Coordinates of C-alpha atoms in Angstrom, one line a residue:
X1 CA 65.6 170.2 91.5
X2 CA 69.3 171.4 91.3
X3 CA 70.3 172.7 94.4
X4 CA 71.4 176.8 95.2
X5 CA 74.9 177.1 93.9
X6 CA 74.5 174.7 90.3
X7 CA 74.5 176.2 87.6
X8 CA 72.9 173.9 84.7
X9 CA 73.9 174.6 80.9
X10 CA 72.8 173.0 77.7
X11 CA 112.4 134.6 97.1
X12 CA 115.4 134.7 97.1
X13 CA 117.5 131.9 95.7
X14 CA 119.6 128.9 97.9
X15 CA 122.2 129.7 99.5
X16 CA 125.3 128.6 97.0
X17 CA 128.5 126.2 98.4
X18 CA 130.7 127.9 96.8
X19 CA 131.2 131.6 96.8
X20 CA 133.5 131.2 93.9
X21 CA 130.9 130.0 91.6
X22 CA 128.4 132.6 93.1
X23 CA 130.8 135.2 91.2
X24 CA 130.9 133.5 88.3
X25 CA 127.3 133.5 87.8
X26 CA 127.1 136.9 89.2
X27 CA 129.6 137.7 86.1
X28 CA 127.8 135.7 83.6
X29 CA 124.6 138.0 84.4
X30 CA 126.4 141.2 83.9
X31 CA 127.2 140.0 80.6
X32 CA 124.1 138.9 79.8
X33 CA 122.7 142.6 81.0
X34 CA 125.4 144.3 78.7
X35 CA 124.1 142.0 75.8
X36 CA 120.8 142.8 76.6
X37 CA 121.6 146.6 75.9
X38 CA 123.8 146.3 73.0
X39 CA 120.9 144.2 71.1
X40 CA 117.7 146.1 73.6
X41 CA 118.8 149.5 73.4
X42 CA 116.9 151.8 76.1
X43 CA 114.7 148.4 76.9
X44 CA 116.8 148.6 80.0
X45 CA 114.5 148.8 83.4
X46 CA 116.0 151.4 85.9
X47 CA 119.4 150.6 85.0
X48 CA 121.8 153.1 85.6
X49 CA 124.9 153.3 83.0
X50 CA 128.2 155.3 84.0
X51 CA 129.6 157.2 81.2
X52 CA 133.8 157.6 81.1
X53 CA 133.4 161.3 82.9
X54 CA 132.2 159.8 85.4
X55 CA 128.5 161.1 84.9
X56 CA 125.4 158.5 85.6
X57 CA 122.7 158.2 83.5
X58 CA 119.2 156.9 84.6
X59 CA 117.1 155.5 82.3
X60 CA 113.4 155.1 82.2
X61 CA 111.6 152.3 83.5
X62 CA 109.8 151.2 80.1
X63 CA 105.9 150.1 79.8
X64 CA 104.1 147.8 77.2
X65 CA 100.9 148.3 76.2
X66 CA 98.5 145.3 76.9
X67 CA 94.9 144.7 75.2
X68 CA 92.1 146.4 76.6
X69 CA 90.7 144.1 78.8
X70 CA 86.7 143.2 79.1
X71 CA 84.8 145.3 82.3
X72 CA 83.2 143.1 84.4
X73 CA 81.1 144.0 87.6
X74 CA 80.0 142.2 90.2
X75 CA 76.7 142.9 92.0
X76 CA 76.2 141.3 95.2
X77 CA 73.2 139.2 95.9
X78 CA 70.3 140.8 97.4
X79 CA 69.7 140.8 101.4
X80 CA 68.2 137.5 103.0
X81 CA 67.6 136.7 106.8
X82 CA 69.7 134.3 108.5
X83 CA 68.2 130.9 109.7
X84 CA 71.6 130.2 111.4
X85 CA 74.1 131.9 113.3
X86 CA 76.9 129.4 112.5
X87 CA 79.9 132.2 111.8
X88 CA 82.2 130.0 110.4
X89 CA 80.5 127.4 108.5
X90 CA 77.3 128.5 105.3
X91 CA 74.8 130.2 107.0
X92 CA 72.0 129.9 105.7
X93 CA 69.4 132.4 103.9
X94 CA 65.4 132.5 104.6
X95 CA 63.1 135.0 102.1
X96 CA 63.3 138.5 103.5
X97 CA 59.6 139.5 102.6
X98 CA 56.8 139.6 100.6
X99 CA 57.3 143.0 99.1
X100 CA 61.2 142.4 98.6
X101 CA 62.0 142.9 94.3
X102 CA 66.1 142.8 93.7
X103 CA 66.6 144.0 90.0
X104 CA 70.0 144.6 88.0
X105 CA 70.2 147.7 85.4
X106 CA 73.1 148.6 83.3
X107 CA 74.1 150.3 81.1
X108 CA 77.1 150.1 78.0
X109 CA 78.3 152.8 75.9
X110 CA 79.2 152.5 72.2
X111 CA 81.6 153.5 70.2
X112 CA 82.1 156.7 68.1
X113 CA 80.5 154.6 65.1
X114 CA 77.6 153.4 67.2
X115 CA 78.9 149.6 67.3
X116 CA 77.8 147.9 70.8
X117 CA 79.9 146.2 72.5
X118 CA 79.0 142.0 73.7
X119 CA 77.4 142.3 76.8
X120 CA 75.9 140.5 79.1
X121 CA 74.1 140.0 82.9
X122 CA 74.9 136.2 83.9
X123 CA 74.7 134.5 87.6
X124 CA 78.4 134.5 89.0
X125 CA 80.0 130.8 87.7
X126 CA 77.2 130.0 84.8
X127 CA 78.0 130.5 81.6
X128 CA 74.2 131.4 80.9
X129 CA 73.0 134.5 80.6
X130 CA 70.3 136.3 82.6
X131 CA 70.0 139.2 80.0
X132 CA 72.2 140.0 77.1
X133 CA 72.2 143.6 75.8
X134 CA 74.3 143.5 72.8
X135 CA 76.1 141.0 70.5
X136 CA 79.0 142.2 69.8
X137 CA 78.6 141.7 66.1
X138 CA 76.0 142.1 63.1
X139 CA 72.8 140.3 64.1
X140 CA 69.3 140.3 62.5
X141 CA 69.0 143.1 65.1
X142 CA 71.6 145.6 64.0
X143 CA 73.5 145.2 67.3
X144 CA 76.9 145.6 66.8
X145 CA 76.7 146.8 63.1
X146 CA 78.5 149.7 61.5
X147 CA 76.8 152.9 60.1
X148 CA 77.6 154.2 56.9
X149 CA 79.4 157.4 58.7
X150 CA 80.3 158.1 61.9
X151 CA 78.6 161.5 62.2
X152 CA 75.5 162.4 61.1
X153 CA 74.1 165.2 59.2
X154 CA 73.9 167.7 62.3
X155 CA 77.7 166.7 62.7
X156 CA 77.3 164.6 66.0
X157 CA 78.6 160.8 66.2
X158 CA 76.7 158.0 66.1
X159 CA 77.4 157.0 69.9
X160 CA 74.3 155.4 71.5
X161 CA 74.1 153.0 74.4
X162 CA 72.6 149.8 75.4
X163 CA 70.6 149.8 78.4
X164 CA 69.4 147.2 80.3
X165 CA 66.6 147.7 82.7
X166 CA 64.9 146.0 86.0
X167 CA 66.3 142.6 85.3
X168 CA 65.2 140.4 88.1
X169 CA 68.0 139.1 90.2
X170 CA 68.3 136.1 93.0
X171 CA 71.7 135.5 93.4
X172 CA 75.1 137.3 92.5
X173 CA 75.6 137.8 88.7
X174 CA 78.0 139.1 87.0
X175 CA 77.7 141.9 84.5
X176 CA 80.8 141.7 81.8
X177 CA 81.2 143.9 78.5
X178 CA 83.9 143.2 75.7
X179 CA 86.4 146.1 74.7
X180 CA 85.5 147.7 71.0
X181 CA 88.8 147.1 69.2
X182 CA 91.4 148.3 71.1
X183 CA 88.9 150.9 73.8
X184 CA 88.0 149.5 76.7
X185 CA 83.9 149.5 77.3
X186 CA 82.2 152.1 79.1
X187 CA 79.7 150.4 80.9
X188 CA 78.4 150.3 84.5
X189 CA 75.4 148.8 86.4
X190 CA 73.7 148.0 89.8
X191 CA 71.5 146.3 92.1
X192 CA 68.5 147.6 93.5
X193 CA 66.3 146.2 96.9
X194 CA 63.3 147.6 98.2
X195 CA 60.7 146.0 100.5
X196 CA 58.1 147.9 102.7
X197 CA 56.9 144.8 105.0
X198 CA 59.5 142.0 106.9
X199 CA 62.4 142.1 109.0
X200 CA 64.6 143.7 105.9
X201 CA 62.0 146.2 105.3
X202 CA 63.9 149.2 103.5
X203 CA 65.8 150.1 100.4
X204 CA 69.5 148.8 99.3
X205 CA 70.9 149.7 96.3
X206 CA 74.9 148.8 95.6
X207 CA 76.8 149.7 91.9
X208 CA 78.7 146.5 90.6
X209 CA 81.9 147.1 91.2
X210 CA 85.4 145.4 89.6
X211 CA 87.4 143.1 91.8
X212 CA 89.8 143.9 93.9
X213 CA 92.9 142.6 95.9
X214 CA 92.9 145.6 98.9
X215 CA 89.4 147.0 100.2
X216 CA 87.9 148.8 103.1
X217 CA 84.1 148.2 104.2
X218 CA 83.0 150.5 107.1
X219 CA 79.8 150.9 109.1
X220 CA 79.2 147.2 110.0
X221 CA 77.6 146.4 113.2
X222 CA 77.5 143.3 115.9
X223 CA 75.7 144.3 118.6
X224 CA 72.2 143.2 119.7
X225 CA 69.3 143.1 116.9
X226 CA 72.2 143.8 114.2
X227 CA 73.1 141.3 111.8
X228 CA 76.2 142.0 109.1
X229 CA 77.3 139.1 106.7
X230 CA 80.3 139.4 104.9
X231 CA 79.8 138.0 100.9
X232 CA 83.0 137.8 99.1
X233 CA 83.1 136.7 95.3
X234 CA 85.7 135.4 93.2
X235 CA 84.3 136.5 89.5
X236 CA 88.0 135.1 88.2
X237 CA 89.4 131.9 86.8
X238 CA 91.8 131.2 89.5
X239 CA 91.3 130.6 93.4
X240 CA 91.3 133.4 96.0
X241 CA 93.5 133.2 99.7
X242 CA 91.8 136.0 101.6
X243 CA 92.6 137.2 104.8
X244 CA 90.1 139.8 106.9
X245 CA 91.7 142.3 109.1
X246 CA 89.4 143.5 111.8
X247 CA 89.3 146.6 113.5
X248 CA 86.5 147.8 116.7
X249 CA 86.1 151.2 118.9
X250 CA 88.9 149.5 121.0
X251 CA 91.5 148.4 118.7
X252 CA 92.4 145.6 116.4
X253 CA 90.1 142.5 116.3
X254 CA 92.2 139.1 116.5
X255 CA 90.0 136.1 115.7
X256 CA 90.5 132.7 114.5
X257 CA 89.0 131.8 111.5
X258 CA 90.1 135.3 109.5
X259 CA 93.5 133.9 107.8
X260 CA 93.6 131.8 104.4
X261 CA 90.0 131.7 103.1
X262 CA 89.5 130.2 100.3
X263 CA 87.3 130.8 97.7
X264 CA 87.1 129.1 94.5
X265 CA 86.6 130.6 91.1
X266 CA 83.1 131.5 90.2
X267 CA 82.1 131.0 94.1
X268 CA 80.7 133.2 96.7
X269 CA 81.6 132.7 100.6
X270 CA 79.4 134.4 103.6
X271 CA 81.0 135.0 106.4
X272 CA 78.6 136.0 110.2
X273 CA 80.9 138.6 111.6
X274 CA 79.0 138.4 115.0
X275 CA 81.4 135.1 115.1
X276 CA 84.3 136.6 114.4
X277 CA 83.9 139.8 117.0
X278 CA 81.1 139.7 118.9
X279 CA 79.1 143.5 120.5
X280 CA 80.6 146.0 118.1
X281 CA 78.7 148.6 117.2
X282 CA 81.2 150.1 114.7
X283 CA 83.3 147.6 113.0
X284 CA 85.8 148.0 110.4
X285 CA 87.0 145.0 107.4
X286 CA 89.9 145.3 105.3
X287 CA 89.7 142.2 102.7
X288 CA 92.7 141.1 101.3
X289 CA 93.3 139.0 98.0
X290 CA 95.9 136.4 97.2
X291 CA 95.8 134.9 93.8
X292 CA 92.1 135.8 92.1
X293 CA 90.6 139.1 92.7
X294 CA 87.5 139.4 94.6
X295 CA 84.6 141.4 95.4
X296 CA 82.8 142.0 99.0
X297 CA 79.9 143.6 100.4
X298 CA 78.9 143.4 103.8
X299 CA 74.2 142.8 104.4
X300 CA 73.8 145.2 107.6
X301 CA 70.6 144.7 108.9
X302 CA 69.4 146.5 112.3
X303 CA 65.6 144.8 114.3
X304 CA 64.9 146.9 117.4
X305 CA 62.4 144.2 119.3
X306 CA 59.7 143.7 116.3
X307 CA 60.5 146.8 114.2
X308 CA 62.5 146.4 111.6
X309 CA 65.6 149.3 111.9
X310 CA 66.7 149.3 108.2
X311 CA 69.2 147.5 105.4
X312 CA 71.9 148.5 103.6
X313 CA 74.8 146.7 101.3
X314 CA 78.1 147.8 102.7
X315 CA 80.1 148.6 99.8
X316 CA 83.7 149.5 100.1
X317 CA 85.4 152.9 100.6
X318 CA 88.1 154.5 98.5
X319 CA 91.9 153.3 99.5
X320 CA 93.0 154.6 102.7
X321 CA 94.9 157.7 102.2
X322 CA 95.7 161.0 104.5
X323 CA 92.5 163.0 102.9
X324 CA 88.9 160.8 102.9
X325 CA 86.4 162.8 100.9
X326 CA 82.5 161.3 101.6
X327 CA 79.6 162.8 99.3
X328 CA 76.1 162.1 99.6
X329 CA 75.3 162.6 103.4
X330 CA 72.1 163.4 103.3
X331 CA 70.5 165.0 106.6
X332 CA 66.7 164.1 107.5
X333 CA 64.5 167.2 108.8
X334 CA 65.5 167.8 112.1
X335 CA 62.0 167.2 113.7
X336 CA 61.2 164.2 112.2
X337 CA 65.2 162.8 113.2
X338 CA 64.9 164.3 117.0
X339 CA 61.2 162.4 117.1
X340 CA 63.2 158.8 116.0
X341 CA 66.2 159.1 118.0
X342 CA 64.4 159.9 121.1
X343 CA 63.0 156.6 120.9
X344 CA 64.7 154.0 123.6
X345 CA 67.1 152.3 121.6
X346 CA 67.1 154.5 118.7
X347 CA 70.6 156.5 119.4
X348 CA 72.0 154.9 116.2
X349 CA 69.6 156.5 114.3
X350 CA 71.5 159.8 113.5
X351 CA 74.1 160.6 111.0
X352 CA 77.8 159.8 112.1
X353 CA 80.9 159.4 110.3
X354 CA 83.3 156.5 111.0
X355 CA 86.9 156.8 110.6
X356 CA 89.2 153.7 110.9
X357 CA 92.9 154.6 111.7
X358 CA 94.9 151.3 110.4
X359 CA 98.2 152.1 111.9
X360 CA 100.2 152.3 114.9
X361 CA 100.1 155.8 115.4
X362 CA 97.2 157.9 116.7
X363 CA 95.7 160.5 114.4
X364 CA 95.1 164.2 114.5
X365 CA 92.0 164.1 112.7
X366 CA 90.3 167.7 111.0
X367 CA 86.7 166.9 110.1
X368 CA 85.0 169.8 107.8
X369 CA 81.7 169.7 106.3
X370 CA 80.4 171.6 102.7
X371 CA 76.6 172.1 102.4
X372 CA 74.8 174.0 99.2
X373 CA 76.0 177.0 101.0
X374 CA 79.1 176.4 102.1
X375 CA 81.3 174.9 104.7
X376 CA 79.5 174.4 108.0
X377 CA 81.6 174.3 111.6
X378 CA 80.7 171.2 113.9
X379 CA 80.7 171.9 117.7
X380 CA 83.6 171.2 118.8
X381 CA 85.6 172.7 115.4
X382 CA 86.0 168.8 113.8
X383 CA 89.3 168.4 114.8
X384 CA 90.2 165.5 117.1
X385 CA 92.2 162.8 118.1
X386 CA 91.6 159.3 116.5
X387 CA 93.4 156.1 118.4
X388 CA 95.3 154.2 116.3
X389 CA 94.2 150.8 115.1
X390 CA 90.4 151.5 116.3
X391 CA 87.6 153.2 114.8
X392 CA 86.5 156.5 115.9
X393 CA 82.6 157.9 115.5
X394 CA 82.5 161.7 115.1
X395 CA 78.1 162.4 115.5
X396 CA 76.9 164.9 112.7
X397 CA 73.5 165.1 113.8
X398 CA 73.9 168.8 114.6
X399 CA 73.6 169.4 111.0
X400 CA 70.3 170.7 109.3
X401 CA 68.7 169.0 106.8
X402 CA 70.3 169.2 103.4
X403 CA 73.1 167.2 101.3
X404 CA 76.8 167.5 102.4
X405 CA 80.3 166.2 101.2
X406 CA 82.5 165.4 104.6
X407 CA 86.1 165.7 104.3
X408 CA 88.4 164.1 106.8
X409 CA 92.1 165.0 106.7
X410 CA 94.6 163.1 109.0
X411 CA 98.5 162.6 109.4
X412 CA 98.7 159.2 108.8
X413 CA 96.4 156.8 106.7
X414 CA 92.5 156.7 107.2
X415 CA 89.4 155.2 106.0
X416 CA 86.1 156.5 106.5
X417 CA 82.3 156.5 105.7
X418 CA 79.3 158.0 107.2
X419 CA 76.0 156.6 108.3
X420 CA 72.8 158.6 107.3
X421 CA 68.9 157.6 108.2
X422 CA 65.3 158.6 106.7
X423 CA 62.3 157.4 108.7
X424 CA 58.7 159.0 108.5
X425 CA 57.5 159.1 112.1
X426 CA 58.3 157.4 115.7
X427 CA 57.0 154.1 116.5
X428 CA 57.5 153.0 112.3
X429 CA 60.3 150.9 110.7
X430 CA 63.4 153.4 110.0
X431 CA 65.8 152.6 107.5
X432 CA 69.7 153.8 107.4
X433 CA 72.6 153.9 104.9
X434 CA 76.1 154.4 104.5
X435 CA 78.2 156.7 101.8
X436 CA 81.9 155.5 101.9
X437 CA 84.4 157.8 100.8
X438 CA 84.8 157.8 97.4
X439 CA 87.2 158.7 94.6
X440 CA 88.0 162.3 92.5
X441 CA 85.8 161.8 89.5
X442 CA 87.5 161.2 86.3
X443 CA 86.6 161.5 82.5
X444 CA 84.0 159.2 82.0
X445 CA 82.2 157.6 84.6
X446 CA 78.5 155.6 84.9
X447 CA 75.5 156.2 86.9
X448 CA 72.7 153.9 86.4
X449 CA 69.4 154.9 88.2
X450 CA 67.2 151.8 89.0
X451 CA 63.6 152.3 89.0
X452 CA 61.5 152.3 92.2
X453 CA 63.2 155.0 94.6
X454 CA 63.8 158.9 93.9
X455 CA 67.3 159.1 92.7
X456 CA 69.7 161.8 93.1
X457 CA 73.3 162.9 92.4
X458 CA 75.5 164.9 95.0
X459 CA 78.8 166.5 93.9
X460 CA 81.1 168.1 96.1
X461 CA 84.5 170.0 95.8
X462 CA 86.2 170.3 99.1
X463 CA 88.3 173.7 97.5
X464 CA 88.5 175.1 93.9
X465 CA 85.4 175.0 91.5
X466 CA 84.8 172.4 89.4
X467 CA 82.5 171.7 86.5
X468 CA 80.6 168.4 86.6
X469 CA 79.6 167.3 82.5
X470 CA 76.4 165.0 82.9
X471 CA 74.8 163.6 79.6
X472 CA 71.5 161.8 80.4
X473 CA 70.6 158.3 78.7
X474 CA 67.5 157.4 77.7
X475 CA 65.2 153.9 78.4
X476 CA 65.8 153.8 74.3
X477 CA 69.9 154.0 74.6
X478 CA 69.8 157.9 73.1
X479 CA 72.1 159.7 74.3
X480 CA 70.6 163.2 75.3
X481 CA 72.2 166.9 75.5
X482 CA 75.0 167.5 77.5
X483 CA 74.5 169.2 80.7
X484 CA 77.2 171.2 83.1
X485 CA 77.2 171.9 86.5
X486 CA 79.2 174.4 88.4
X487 CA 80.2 173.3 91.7
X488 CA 82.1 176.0 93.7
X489 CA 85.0 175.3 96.1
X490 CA 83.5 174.2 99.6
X491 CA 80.4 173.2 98.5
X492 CA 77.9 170.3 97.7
X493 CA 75.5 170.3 94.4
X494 CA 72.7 167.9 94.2
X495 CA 71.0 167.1 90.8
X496 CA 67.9 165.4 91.2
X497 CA 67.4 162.5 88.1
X498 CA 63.9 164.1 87.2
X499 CA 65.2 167.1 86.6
X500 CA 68.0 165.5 84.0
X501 CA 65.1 164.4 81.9
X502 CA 62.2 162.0 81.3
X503 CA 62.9 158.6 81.0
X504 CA 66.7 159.0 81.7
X505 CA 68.1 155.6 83.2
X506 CA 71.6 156.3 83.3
X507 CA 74.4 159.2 83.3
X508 CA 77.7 159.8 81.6
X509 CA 79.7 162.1 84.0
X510 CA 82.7 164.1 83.2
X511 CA 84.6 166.5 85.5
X512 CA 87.4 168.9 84.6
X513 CA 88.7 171.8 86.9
X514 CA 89.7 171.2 90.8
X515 CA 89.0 168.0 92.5
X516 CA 85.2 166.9 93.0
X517 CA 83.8 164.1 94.2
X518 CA 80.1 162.0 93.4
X519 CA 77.9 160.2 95.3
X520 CA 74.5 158.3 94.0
X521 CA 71.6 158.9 96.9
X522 CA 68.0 157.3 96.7
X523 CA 65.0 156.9 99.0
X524 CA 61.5 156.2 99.2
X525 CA 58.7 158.5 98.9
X526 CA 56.6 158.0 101.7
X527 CA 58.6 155.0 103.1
X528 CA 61.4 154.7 105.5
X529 CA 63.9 154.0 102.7
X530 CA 67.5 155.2 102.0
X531 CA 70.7 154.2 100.5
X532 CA 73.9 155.9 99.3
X533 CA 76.5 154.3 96.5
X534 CA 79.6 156.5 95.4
X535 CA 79.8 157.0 91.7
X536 CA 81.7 153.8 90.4
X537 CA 85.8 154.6 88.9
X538 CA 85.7 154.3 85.0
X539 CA 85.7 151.0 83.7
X540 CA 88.8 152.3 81.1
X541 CA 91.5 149.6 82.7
X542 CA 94.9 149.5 82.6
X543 CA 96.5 149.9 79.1
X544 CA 100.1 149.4 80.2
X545 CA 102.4 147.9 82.5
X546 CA 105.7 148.8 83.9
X547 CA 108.5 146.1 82.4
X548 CA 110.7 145.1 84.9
X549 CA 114.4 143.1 83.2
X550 CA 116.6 141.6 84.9
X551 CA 118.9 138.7 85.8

């Protein structure tokens, strides 16, 4: 059911011995730079030109356009318990359960004249395909092939998608589509994990996201009974230096064993954080890429004695920046979370948010909340001071039970997330997950809704309203009537996937208006089962690059 406030319509160079030929050289590139304008015209980066007058004239830095480039999206393998504790060597992986299922959907949009792009689900470094869900050219099939007309007789284009559904999954795979002439593919897909019995009892569901050379992941934890692996995977042709930066309630983490990882193309490297800092109970990892782009996820797992606590894929928050915006906190009723938290060993189990302050300099830290009603005050107002270089909790759990978008404002840079829990009763497994903050939502963006858990989107505009455009896509790849939301300024919208449709398996959002922000939020009927993903960027790339001349 839409929620109250949605309304829902149809190196620098040697040293030189002599300074005399220095000049000369120095001279010789002017010349070449004056040449280069004379035959260039404005191809000239940055350059400024004085005119006789005495006037100066800057030019523009110019840009060429590159190919669209193909999307590819990385899903991380599904959870698996740990038969050793060696931190820096392979641990290695035992099978979670007996009810554990990981499956991959996605999802690929085509263009106006209803061609497909290729596309594909393959294990990370094979060149064999788990699924393939279009061509990329005339088959016996039709995939790929042109209609007579782009629009048909009602006037609407021939746009349809390819969909691909409940794929099983064992590893990491990659899930790649091919640009449709010169577009870029609108595609998008994730991973789904549910188990009800074992030590990884619970529900983890994580989007495959592009790689990356700068990312946050928040809301990992060290401490006694918790378990987080770092996986990082290098989906590109050439080898990855990474270096982890480490940050704990008390500061900055050094540890050896954090500075030039490599990982070689096609590959996957797990890392036991326990051995890299030891009782944390909110940890912090900034991953960053030399040379091939990667992707990382961090397996959080909680066991309290013999009852399993939960398991969620860590995904990463949105860039550190002075304003954090986190949709998708989803309260429990506040019964059933005051019956698990009083439990010994259960004061985890309540909604927080985690910010991580980076720099050197504390930060003044204003902490506001937006329900389906409006903005709701925490206790002590939500402003506070956040040390610098540590990570700072700030507890939620006065909150009643509903969906809310947190925004955290700072004077210097932040990262954040927020930890959320669903259990049904005391004494039963409990299972937890975390919504990082996430990005404004753009023009065209993909939600794919696995099957197994109740699926949800939340939407939420911090100030100024906003309309969300959601067109539902069907099991057969139809594409079905656009929808709108209305999300006011200060609130949070959730739209629950039944009520998009039967048989929907994926969304194509829009937004226009003020800023608003998306979340994807599922859980199990009847189970202890949770998990948040933010909504995915749009897969449309970078179609130009700044050009940068000179000598």
């Amino acid at each position: 059911m839409t929620e109250p406030g949605a309304e829902v319509e149809p190196t620098t160079r040697p040293r030189t011995k002599r300074r005399q030929s220095g000049v000369l050289r120095r001279a010789a590139g002017i010349g070449a730079g004056v040449l280069l304008v004379g035959t260039s015209g404005a191809l000239v980066a940055g350059a400024v030109v004085l005119d006789p007058t005495g006037a100066a004239t800057q030019f523009p830095i110019p840009v060429a356009e590159v190919p669209a480039g193909e999307y590819t999206g990385v899903c991380p393998a599904p959870p698996r318990l740990l038969e050793s504790d060696a931190a820096l060597a392979d641990p290695e992986f035992s099978p979670e359960s007996e009810t554990a299922s990981t499956t991959v959907s996605g999802m690929v949009l085509s263009s106006l004249g209803g061609i497909l792009p290729g596309s594909t689900l393959s294990p990370l470094g094979s060149g064999e395909a788990l699924a393939t869900i279009a061509t990329g050219g005339p088959d016996d099939s039709g995939a790929g092939s042109v209609p007579e007309s782009v629009t048909n007789e009602d006037g609407l284009t021939n746009r349809t998608a390819g969909v691909l559904t409940d794929q099983a999954a064992d590893g990491v795979s990659v899930f790649s589509a091919q640009p449709v002439g010169s577009q870029p593919a609108t595609a998008g897909a994730v991973m789904s994990y549910t188990a009800t019995d074992g030590d990884l009892a619970g529900l983890a569901i994580a989007h495959c996201s592009a790689p990356s050379s700068d990312f946050w992941i928040l809301g990992a934890s060290t401490t006694v009974g918790a378990t987080a692996v770092l996986n990082l995977s290098n989906p590109s042709g050439t080898p990855a230096t990474v270096n982890l930066e480490l940050y704990g309630p008390d500061g900055p983490i050094e540890a050896g064993g954090t500075r030039g990882l490599l990982i070689a193309p096609g590959d996957t490297e797990s890392i036991v954080l326990a051995g890299l800092a030891t009782d944390q109970d909110q940890l912090a990892v900034r991953v960053l890429s030399d040379g091939g782009r990667v992707t990382g996820s961090i397996q959080q797992s909680v066991l309290r004695e013999l009852t399993a606590g939960g398991v969620e894929l860590l995904q990463p928050a949105a860039p550190a920046s002075n304003t954090q915006v986190i949709p998708g906190v989803r309260v429990q009723d506040e019964d059933i979370a005051d019956e698990i938290s009083a439990q010994d060993g259960y004061e985890t189990a309540t909604p927080a948010a985690q910010i991580v302050v980076p720099g050197s300099t504390d930060a003044v830290l204003n902490v506001r909340v937006y329900g389906s009603g409006g903005e709701i005050e925490l206790p002590d107002g939500g402003v506070l001071t956040a040390a610098a270089g540590a990570v700072t909790g700030v507890s939620l759990e006065s909150l009643p039970a509903g969906d809310y978008t947190v925004e955290v404002t700072s004077d210097v840079l932040i990262s954040a997330s927020a930890r959320v829990n669903r259990g049904v009763e005391a004494g039963e497994p409990v299972d937890f997950g975390f919504a990082p903050s996430g990005a404004r939502l753009g023009n065209t963006q993909v939600a794919v809704l696995p099957s197994g858990s109740r699926g949800a989107l939340a939407f939420g505009a911090p100030s100024g309203r906003s309309e969300v455009q959601l067109t539902p896509v069907n099991t057969d790849g139809t594409l079905q009537p656009e929808q709108t939301v209305s999300v006011a300024g200060g609130t949070t919208v959730t739209v629950e996937a039944a009520d998009l449709g039967d048989d929907v398996v994926a969304v194509l959002i829009g937004a226009s208006g003020d800023p608003v922000y998306g979340a994807q939020m599922h859980q199990l009927d009847g189970e202890a089962g949770i998990s948040v993903t933010p909504l995915p960027p749009g897969s449309a790339g970078q179609l130009s690059v700044p050009v940068n001349l000179g000598y």
